[in-house]
CSV table of C-alpha atoms in Angstrom, one decimal:
chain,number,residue,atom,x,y,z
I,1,UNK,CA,-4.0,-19.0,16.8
I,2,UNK,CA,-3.9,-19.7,20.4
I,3,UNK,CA,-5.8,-17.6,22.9
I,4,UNK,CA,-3.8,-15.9,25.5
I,5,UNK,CA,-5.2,-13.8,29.1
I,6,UNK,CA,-7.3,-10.6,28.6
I,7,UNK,CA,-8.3,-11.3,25.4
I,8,UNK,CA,-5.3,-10.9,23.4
I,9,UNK,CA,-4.1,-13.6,20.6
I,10,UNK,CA,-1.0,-14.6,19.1
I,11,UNK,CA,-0.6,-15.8,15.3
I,12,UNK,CA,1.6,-18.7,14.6
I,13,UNK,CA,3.1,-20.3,17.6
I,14,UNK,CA,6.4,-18.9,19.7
I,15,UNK,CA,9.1,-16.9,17.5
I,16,UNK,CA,11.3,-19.2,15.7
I,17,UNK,CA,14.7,-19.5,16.5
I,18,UNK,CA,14.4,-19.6,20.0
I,19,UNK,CA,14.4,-16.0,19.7
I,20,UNK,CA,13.0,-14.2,23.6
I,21,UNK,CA,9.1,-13.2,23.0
I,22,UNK,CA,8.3,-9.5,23.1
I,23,UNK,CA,7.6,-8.3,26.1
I,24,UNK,CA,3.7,-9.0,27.3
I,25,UNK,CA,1.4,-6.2,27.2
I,26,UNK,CA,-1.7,-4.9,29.0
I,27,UNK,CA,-4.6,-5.6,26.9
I,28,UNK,CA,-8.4,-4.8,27.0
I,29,UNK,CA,-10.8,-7.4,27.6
I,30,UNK,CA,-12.0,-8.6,24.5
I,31,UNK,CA,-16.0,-7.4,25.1
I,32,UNK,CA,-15.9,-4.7,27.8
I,33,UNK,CA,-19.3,-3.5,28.0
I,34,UNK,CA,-20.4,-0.3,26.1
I,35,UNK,CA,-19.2,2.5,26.9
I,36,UNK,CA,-16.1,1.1,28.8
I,37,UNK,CA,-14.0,2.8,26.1
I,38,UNK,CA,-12.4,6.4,27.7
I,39,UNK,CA,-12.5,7.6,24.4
I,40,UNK,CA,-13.2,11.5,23.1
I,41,UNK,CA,-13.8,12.9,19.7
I,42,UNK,CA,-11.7,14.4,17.6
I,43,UNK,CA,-11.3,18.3,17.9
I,44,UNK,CA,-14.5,19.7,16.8
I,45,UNK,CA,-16.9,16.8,17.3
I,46,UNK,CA,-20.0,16.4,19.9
I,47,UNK,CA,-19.7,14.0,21.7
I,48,UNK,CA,-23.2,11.6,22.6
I,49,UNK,CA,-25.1,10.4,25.4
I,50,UNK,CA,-23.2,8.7,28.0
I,51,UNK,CA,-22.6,5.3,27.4
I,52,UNK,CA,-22.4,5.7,23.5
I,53,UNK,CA,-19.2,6.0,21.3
I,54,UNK,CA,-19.5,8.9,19.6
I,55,UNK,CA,-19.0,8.6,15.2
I,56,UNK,CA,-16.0,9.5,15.1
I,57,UNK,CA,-13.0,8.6,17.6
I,58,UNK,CA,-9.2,9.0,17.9
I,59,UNK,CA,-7.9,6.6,20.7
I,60,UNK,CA,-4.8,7.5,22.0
I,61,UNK,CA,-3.3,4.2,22.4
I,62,UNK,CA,-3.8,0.8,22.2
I,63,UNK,CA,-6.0,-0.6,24.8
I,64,UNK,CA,-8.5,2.8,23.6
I,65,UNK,CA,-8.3,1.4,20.4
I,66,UNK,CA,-9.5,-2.0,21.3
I,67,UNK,CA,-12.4,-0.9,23.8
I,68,UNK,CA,-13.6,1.1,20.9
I,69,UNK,CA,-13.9,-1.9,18.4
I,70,UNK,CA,-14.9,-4.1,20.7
I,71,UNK,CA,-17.9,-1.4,21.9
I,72,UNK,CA,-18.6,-0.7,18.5
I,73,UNK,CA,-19.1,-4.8,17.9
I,74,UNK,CA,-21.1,-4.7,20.9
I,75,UNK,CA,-23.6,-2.0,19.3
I,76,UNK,CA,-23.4,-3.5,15.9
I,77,UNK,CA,-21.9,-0.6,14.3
I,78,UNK,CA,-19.9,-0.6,11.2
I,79,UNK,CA,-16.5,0.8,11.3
I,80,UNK,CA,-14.1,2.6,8.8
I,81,UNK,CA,-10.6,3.5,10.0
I,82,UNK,CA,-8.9,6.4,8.4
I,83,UNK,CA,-5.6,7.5,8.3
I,84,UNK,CA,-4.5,10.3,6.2
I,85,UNK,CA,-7.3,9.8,3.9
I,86,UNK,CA,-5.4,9.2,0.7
I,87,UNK,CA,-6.4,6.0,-0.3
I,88,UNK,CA,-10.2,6.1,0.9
I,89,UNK,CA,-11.6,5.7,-2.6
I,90,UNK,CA,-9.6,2.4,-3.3
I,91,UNK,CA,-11.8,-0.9,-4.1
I,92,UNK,CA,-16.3,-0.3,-3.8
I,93,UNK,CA,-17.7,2.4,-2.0
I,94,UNK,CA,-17.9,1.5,1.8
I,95,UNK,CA,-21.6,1.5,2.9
I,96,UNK,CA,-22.7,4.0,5.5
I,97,UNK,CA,-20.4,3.7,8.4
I,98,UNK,CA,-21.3,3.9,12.3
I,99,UNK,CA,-17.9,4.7,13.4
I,100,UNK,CA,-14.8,6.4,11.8
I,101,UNK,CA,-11.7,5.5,13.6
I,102,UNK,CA,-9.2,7.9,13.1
I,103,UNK,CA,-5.7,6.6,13.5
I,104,UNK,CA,-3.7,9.7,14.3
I,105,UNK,CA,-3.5,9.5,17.5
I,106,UNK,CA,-1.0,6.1,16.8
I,107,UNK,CA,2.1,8.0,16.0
I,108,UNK,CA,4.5,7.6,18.6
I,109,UNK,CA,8.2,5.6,18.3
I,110,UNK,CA,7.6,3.0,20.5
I,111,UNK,CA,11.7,1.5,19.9
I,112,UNK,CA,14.6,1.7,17.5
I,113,UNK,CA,17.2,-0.4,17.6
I,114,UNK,CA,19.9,0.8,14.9
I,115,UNK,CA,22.0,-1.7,15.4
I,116,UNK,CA,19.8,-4.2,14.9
I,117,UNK,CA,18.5,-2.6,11.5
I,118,UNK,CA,14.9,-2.7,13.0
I,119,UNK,CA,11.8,-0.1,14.9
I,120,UNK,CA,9.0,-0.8,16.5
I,121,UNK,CA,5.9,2.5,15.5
I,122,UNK,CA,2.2,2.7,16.0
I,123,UNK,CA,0.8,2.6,12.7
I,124,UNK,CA,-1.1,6.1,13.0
I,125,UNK,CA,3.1,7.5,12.3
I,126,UNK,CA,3.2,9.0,9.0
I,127,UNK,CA,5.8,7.9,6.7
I,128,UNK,CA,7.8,10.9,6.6
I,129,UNK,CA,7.9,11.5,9.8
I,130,UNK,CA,9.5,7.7,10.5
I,131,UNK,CA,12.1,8.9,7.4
I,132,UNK,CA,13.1,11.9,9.5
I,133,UNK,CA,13.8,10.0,12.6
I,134,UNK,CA,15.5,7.7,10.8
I,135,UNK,CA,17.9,9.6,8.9
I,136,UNK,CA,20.0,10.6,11.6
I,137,UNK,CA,21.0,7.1,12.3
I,138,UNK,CA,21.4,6.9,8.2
I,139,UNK,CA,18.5,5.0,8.0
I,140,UNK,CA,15.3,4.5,5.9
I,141,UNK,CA,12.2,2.6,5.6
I,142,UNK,CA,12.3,1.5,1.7
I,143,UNK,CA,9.1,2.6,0.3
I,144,UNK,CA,8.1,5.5,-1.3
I,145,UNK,CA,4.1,5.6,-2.4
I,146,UNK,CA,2.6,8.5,-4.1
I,147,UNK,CA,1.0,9.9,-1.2
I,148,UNK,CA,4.1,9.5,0.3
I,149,UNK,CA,3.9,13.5,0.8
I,150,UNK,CA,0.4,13.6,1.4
I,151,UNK,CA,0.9,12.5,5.2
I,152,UNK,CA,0.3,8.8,4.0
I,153,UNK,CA,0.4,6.5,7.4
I,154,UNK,CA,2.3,3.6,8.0
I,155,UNK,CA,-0.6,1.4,9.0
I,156,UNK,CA,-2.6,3.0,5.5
I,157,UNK,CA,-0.1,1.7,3.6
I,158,UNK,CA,0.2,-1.9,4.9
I,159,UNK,CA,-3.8,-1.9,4.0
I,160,UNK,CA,-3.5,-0.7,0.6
I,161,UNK,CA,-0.1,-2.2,-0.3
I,162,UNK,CA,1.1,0.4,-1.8
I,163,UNK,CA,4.7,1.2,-2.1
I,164,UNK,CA,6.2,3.3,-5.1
I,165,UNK,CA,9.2,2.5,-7.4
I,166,UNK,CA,11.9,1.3,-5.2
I,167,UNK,CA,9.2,-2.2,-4.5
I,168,UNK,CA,11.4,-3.6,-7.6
I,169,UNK,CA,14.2,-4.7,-4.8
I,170,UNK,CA,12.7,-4.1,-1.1
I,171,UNK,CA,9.0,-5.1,-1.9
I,172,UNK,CA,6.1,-3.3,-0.4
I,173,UNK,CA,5.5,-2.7,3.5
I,174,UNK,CA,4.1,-5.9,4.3
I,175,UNK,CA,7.6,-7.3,3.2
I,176,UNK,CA,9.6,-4.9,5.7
I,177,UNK,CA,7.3,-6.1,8.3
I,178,UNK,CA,8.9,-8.3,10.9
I,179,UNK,CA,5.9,-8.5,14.1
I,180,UNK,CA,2.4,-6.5,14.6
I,181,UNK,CA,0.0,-5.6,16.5
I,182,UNK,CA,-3.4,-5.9,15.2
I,183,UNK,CA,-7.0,-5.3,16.7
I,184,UNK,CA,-9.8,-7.4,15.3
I,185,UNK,CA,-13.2,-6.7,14.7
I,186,UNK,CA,-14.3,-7.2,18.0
I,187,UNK,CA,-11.6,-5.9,19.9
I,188,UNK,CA,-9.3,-9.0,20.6
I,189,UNK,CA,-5.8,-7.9,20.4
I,190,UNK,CA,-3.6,-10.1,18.3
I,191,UNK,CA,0.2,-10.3,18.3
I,192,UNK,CA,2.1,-11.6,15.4
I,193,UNK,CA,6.0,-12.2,14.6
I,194,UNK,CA,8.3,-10.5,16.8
I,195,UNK,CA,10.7,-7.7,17.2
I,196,UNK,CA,14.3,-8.7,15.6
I,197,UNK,CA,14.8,-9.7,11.8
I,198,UNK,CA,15.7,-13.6,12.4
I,199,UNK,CA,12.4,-13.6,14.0
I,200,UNK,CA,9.7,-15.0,11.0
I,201,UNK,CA,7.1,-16.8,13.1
I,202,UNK,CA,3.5,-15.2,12.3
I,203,UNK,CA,3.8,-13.7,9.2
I,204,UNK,CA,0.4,-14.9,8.2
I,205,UNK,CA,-1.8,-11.7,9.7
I,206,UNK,CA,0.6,-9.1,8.1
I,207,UNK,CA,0.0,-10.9,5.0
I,208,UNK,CA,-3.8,-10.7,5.9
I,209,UNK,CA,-3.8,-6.6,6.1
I,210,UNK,CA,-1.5,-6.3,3.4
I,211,UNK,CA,-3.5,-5.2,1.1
I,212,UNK,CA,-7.0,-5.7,2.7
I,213,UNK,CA,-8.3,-2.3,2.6
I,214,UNK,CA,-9.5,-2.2,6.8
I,215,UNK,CA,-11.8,-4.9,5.9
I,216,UNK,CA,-10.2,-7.6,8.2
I,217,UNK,CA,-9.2,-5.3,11.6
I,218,UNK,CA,-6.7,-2.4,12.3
I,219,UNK,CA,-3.0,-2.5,12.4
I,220,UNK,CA,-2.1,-0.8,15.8
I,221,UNK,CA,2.1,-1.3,15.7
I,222,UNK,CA,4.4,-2.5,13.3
I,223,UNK,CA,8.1,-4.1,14.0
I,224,UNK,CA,9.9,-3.0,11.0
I,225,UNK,CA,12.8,-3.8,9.0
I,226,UNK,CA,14.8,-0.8,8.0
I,227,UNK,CA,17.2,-0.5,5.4
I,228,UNK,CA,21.0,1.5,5.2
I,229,UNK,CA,19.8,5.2,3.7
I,230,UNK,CA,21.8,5.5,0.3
I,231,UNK,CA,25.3,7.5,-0.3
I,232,UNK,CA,23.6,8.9,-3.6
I,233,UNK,CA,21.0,7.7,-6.1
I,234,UNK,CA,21.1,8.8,-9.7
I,235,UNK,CA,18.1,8.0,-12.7
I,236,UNK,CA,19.0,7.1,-15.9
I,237,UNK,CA,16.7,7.9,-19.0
I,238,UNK,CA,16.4,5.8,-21.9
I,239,UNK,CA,13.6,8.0,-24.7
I,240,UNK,CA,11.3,4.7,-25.7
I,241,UNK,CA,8.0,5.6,-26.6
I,242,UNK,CA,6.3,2.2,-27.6
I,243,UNK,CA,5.5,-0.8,-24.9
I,244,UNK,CA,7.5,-3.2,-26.9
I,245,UNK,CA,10.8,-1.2,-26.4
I,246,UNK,CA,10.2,-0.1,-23.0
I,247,UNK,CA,9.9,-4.4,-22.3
I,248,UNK,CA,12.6,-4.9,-23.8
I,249,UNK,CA,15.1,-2.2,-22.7
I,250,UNK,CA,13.7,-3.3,-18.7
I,251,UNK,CA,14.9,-6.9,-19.7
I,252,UNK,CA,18.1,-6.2,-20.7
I,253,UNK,CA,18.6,-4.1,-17.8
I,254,UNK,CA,17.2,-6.4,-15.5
I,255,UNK,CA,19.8,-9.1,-17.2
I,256,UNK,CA,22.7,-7.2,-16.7
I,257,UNK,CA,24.5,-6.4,-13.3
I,258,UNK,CA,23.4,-2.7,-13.0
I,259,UNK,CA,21.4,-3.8,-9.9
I,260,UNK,CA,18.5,-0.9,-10.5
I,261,UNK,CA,16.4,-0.4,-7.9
I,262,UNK,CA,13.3,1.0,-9.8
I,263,UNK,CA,12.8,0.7,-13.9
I,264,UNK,CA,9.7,2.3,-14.8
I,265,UNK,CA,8.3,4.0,-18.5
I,266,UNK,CA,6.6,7.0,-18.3
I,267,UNK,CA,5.1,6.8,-21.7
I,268,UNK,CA,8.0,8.5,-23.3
I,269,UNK,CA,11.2,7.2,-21.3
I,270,UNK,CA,12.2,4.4,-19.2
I,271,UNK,CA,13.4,6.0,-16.2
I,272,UNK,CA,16.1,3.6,-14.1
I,273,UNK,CA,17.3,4.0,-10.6
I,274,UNK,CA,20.5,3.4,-9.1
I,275,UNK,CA,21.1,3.6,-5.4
I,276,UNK,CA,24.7,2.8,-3.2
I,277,UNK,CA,27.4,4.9,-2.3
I,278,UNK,CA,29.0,7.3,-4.6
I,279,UNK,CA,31.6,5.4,-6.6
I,280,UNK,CA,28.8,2.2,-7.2
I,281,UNK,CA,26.7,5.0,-8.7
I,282,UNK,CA,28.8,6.8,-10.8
I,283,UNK,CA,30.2,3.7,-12.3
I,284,UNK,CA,26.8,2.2,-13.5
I,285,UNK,CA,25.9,5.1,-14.9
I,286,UNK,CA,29.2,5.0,-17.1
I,287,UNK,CA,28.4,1.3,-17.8
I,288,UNK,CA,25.0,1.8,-18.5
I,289,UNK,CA,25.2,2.7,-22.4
I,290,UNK,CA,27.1,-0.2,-22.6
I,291,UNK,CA,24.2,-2.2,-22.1
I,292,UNK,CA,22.8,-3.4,-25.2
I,293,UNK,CA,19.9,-1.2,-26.3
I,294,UNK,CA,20.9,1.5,-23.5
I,295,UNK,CA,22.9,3.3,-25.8
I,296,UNK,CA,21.0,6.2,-26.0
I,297,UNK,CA,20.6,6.1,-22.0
I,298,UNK,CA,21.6,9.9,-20.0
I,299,UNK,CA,22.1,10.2,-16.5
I,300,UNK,CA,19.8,12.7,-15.3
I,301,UNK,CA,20.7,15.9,-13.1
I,302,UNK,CA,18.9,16.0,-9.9
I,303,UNK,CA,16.9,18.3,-10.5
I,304,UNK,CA,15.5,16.4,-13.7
I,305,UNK,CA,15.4,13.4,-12.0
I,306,UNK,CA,13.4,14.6,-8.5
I,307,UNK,CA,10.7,16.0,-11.4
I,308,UNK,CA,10.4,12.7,-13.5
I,309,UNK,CA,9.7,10.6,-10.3
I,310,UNK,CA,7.7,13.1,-9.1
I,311,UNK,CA,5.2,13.7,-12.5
I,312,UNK,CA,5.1,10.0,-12.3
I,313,UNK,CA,4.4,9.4,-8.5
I,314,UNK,CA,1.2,12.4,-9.6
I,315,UNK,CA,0.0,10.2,-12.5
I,316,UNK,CA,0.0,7.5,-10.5
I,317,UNK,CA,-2.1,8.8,-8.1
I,318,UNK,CA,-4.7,10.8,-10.5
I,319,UNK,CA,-6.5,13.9,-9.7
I,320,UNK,CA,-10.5,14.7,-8.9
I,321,UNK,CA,-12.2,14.0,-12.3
I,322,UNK,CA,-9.9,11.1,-13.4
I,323,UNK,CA,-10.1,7.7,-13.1
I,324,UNK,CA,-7.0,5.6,-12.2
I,325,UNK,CA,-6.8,1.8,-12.4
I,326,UNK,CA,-4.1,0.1,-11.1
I,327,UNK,CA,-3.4,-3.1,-12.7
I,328,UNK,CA,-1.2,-6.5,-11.7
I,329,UNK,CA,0.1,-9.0,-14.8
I,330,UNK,CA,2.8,-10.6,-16.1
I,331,UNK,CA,5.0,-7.7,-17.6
I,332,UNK,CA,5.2,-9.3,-20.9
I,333,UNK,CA,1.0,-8.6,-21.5
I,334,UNK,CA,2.2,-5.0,-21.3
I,335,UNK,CA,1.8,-4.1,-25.1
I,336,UNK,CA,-1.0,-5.9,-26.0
I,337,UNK,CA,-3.0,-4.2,-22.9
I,338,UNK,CA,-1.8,-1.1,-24.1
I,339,UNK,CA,-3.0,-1.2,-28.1
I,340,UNK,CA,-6.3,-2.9,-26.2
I,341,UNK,CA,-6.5,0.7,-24.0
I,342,UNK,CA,-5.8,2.9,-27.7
I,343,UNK,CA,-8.6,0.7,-29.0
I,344,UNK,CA,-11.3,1.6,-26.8
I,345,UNK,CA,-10.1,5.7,-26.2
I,346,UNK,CA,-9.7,6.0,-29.8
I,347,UNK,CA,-12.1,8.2,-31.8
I,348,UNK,CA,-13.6,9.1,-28.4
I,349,UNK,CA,-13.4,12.1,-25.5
I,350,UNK,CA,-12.3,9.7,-23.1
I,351,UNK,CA,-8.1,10.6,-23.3
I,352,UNK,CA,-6.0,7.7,-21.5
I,353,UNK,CA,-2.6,7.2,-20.0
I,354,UNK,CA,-1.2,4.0,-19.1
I,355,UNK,CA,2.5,4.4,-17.0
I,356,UNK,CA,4.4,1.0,-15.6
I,357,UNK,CA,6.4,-0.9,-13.5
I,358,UNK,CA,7.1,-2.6,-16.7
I,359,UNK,CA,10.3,-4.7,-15.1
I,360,UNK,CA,7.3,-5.9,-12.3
I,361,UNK,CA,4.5,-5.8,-15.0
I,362,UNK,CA,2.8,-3.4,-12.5
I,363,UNK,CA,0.7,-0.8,-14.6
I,364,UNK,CA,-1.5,2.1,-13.9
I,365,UNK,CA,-4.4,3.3,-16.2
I,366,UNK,CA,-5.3,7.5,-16.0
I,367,UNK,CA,-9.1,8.4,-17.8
I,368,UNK,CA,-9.8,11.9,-18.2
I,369,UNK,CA,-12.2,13.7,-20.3
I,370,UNK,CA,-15.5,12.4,-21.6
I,371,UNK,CA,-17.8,11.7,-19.0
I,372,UNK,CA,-18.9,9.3,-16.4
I,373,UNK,CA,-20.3,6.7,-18.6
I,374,UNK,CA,-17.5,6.5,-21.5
I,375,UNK,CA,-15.2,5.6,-18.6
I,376,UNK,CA,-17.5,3.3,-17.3
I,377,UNK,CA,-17.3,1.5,-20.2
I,378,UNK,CA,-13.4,1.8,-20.6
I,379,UNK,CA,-13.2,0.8,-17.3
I,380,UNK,CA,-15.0,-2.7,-17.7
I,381,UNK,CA,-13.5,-3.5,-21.0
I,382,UNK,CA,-10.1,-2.9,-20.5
I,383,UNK,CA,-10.2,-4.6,-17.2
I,384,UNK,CA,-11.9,-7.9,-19.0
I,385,UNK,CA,-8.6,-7.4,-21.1
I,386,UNK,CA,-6.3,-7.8,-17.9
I,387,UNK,CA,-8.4,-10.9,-16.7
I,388,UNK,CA,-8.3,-12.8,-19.5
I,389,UNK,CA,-4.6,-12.0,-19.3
I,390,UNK,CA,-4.4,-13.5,-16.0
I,391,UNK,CA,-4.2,-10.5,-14.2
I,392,UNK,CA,-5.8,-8.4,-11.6
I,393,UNK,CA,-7.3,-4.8,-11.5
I,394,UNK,CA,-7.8,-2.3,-8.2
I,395,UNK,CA,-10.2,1.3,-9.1
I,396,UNK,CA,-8.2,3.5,-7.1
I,397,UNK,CA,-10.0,6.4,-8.1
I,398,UNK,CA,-13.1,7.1,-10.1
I,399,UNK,CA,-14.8,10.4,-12.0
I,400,UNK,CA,-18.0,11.1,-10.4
I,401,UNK,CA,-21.3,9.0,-11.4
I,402,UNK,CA,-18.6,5.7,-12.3
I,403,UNK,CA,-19.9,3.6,-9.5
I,404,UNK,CA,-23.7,3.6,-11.0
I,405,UNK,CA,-22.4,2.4,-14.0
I,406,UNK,CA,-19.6,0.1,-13.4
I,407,UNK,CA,-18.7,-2.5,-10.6
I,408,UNK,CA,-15.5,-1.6,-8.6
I,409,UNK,CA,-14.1,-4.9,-9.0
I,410,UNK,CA,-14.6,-7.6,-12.0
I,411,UNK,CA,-15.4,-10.8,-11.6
I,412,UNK,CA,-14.1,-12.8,-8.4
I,413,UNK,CA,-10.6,-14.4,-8.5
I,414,UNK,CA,-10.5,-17.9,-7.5
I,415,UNK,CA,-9.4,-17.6,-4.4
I,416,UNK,CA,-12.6,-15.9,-3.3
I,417,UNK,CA,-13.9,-18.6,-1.4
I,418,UNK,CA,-10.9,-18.6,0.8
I,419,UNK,CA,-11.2,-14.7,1.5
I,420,UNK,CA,-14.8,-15.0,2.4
I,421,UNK,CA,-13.8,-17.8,4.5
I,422,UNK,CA,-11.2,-15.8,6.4
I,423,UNK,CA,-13.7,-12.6,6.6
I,424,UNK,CA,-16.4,-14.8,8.9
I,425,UNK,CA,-13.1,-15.7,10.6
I,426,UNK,CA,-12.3,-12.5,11.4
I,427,UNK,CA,-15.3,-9.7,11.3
I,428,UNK,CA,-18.4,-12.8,11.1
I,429,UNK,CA,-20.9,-9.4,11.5
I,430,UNK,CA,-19.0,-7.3,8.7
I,431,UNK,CA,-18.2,-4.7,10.4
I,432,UNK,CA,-14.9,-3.4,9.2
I,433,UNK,CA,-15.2,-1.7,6.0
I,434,UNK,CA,-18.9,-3.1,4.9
I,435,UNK,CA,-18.9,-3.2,1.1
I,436,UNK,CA,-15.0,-2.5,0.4
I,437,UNK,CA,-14.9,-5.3,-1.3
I,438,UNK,CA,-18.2,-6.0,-3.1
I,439,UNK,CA,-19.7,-8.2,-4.6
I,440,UNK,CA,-16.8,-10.8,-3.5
I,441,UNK,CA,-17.6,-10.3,0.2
């Protein structure tokens, strides 16, 4: 990265293409002194002495945003950044936190440009409310995460990754991202990408806070890449209630040109999503049976489909008292992972559920019953199952009492080294999210 005036940064050279630069924007000095930051609380919180941020702030823009980090840094204090909420839990317990920064005052529209298939938002926007703006203009941002409904923000979402179903064709946000606008730890601004779709230069710091849980800095605005909003959509639902048949019913329809755009199995069915306009629809459901082992395959009405998406979208997420695992392997280690999960639940008051993206080999793991230590246990030997499978495992949610008895993350993936590297890069006083990710960093 090269460093520009006022303390503002831009990953990965000029925009490729020749493509024009986005238009420079006032920033912040990079450490304004405390204080400096015109920044009030939330509704309903004191406020402190005069020179000090208070715990909790809700800047109203971007340069706010950056005096607050880069005051915070200045006083050492820790910071957590909070969106909706949803997703707090994910990865280790963050250790006690000197400043929440709460991102809902980042919500406006900042551009759209339909014909270029493309907006720019401040991350604070929840995803709904970008859908409704969108749809007008028969439009849609292509992802669609459990707490989706919840009030889950844009900006959340590119830290935890998360996406729903439909990732099987459009990927997760960090893929629909085409430029950003990111503070750091200590309150440098730093530009990447751009704000048009040929435009690919900086990817590199999206990928970064894809995924990072707030632990690297705070996504401020996203350029997006948006998608045409479907004619119709209809689910097909194939009853398969053993992993081996659900892999190999998502092969053959991943083999054949039905061109879903989400295959998941429940447990009891494989549920398979079509989108496009009317006529594509309606044929590939008549096709469908066709396909062999899809014989017994029914389109579903819409009112059967809306609830099988949306019982899975709730098991996926879990509810107080559960614990949810979400984990990441090839999809062909689906069935052995599954008789390892009966295995260990068997006999015991612990009851699991395990739901996937089998076509993406993309599972999620549901404990309830028994008590903290039984899914402790469960917890750490199933996930010693995935990585010796090669895979990877996030605790999105845990019972109460798990995290004295169990680490939040297994051993360290090899690429550790390169992640703690790019931490003292990035926050060298561990500020953002302290302990998110421990023991790795």
């Amino acid at each position: 990265m090269t460093e520009e005036p006022q303390g503002t940064v831009r990953a990965s050279g000029p925009p490729a293409d020749g493509a024009p630069e986005p238009a420079p924007e006032p920033a912040p000095s990079a450490a304004p002194a405390p204080g400096a930051a015109q920044l009030r609380p939330p509704a309903g919180e004191s406020g402190t002495a005069a020179g000090e941020l208070p715990s909790r702030v809700r800047p109203p823009g971007l340069a706010e945003a950056a005096d607050a980090l880069a005051t915070a840094a200045h006083e050492r204090r820790t910071v957590l950044f909070e969106g909706a909420g949803t997703a707090l839990e994910w990865g280790a317990p963050v250790a006690e936190t000197g400043l929440v920064l709460e991102t809902s005052g980042l919500d406006r529209m900042i551009s759209h440009a339909p014909e270029d298939w493309t907006v720019g938002v401040e991350a604070g926007m929840p995803l709904t409310r970008l859908q409704e703006v969108l749809a007008p203009a028969g439009q849609w941002l292509p992802v669609e995460p459990p707490t989706g409904g919840d009030g889950a923000t844009l900006g959340g979402l590119l830290a935890c990754g998360d996406a729903g179903p439909c990732r099987l064709k459009y990927g997760s946000l960090g893929d629909l991202v085409i430029g950003a606008t990111l503070v750091l730890a200590d309150g440098t601004v730093a530009r990447t990408g751009g704000d048009v779709i040929k435009n690919v230069a900086g990817y590199d710091l999206v990928k970064l806070m894809a995924g990072s849980l707030g632990a690297f800095g705070l996504a401020v605005r996203l350029n997006l890449r948006v998608h045409p909003l479907p004619e119709a959509t209809a689910t097909l639902a194939l009853p398969v209630d053993d992993a081996e048949g659900a892999l190999t019913a998502a092969r053959a329809v991943m083999r054949s040109p039905l061109e879903p755009v989400a295959v998941e199995w429940d447990g009891q069915r494989l549920l398979i999503r079509f989108q496009g306009t009317a006529e594509s629809v309606a044929e590939r459901g008549r096709l469908a049976p066709d396909v062999p082992g899809l014989a017994a395959a029914r389109v579903l009405g819409e009112d059967a489909a809306r609830a099988a998406w949306q019982r899975l979208s709730r098991l996926v997420r879990g509810e107080d008292g559960e614990t949810v695992l979400r984990a990441g392997t090839h999809p062909a280690r689906l069935p052995a992972l599954l008789r390892r999960l009966n295995e260990l639940t068997t006999g015991g008051a612990v009851e699991a559920e395990l739901v996937s993206g089998v076509a993406q080999g993309l599972h999620t793991v549901v404990l309830r019953g028994g008590d903290a230590a039984e899914h402790a246990a469960c917890l750490t030997a199933w996930r010693e199952s995935v990585y010796g499978a090669g895979g990877s495992v996030t605790l999105r949610r845990r019972r109460e009492g798990v995290d004295a008895l169990a680490a939040a993350w297994g051993p360290a993936p090899p690429a550790v080294a390169v992640l703690r590297s790019l931490k003292r890069q990035f926050d060298p006083d561990d500020l953002c999210a302290p302990g998110r990710f421990a023991p790795w960093f």
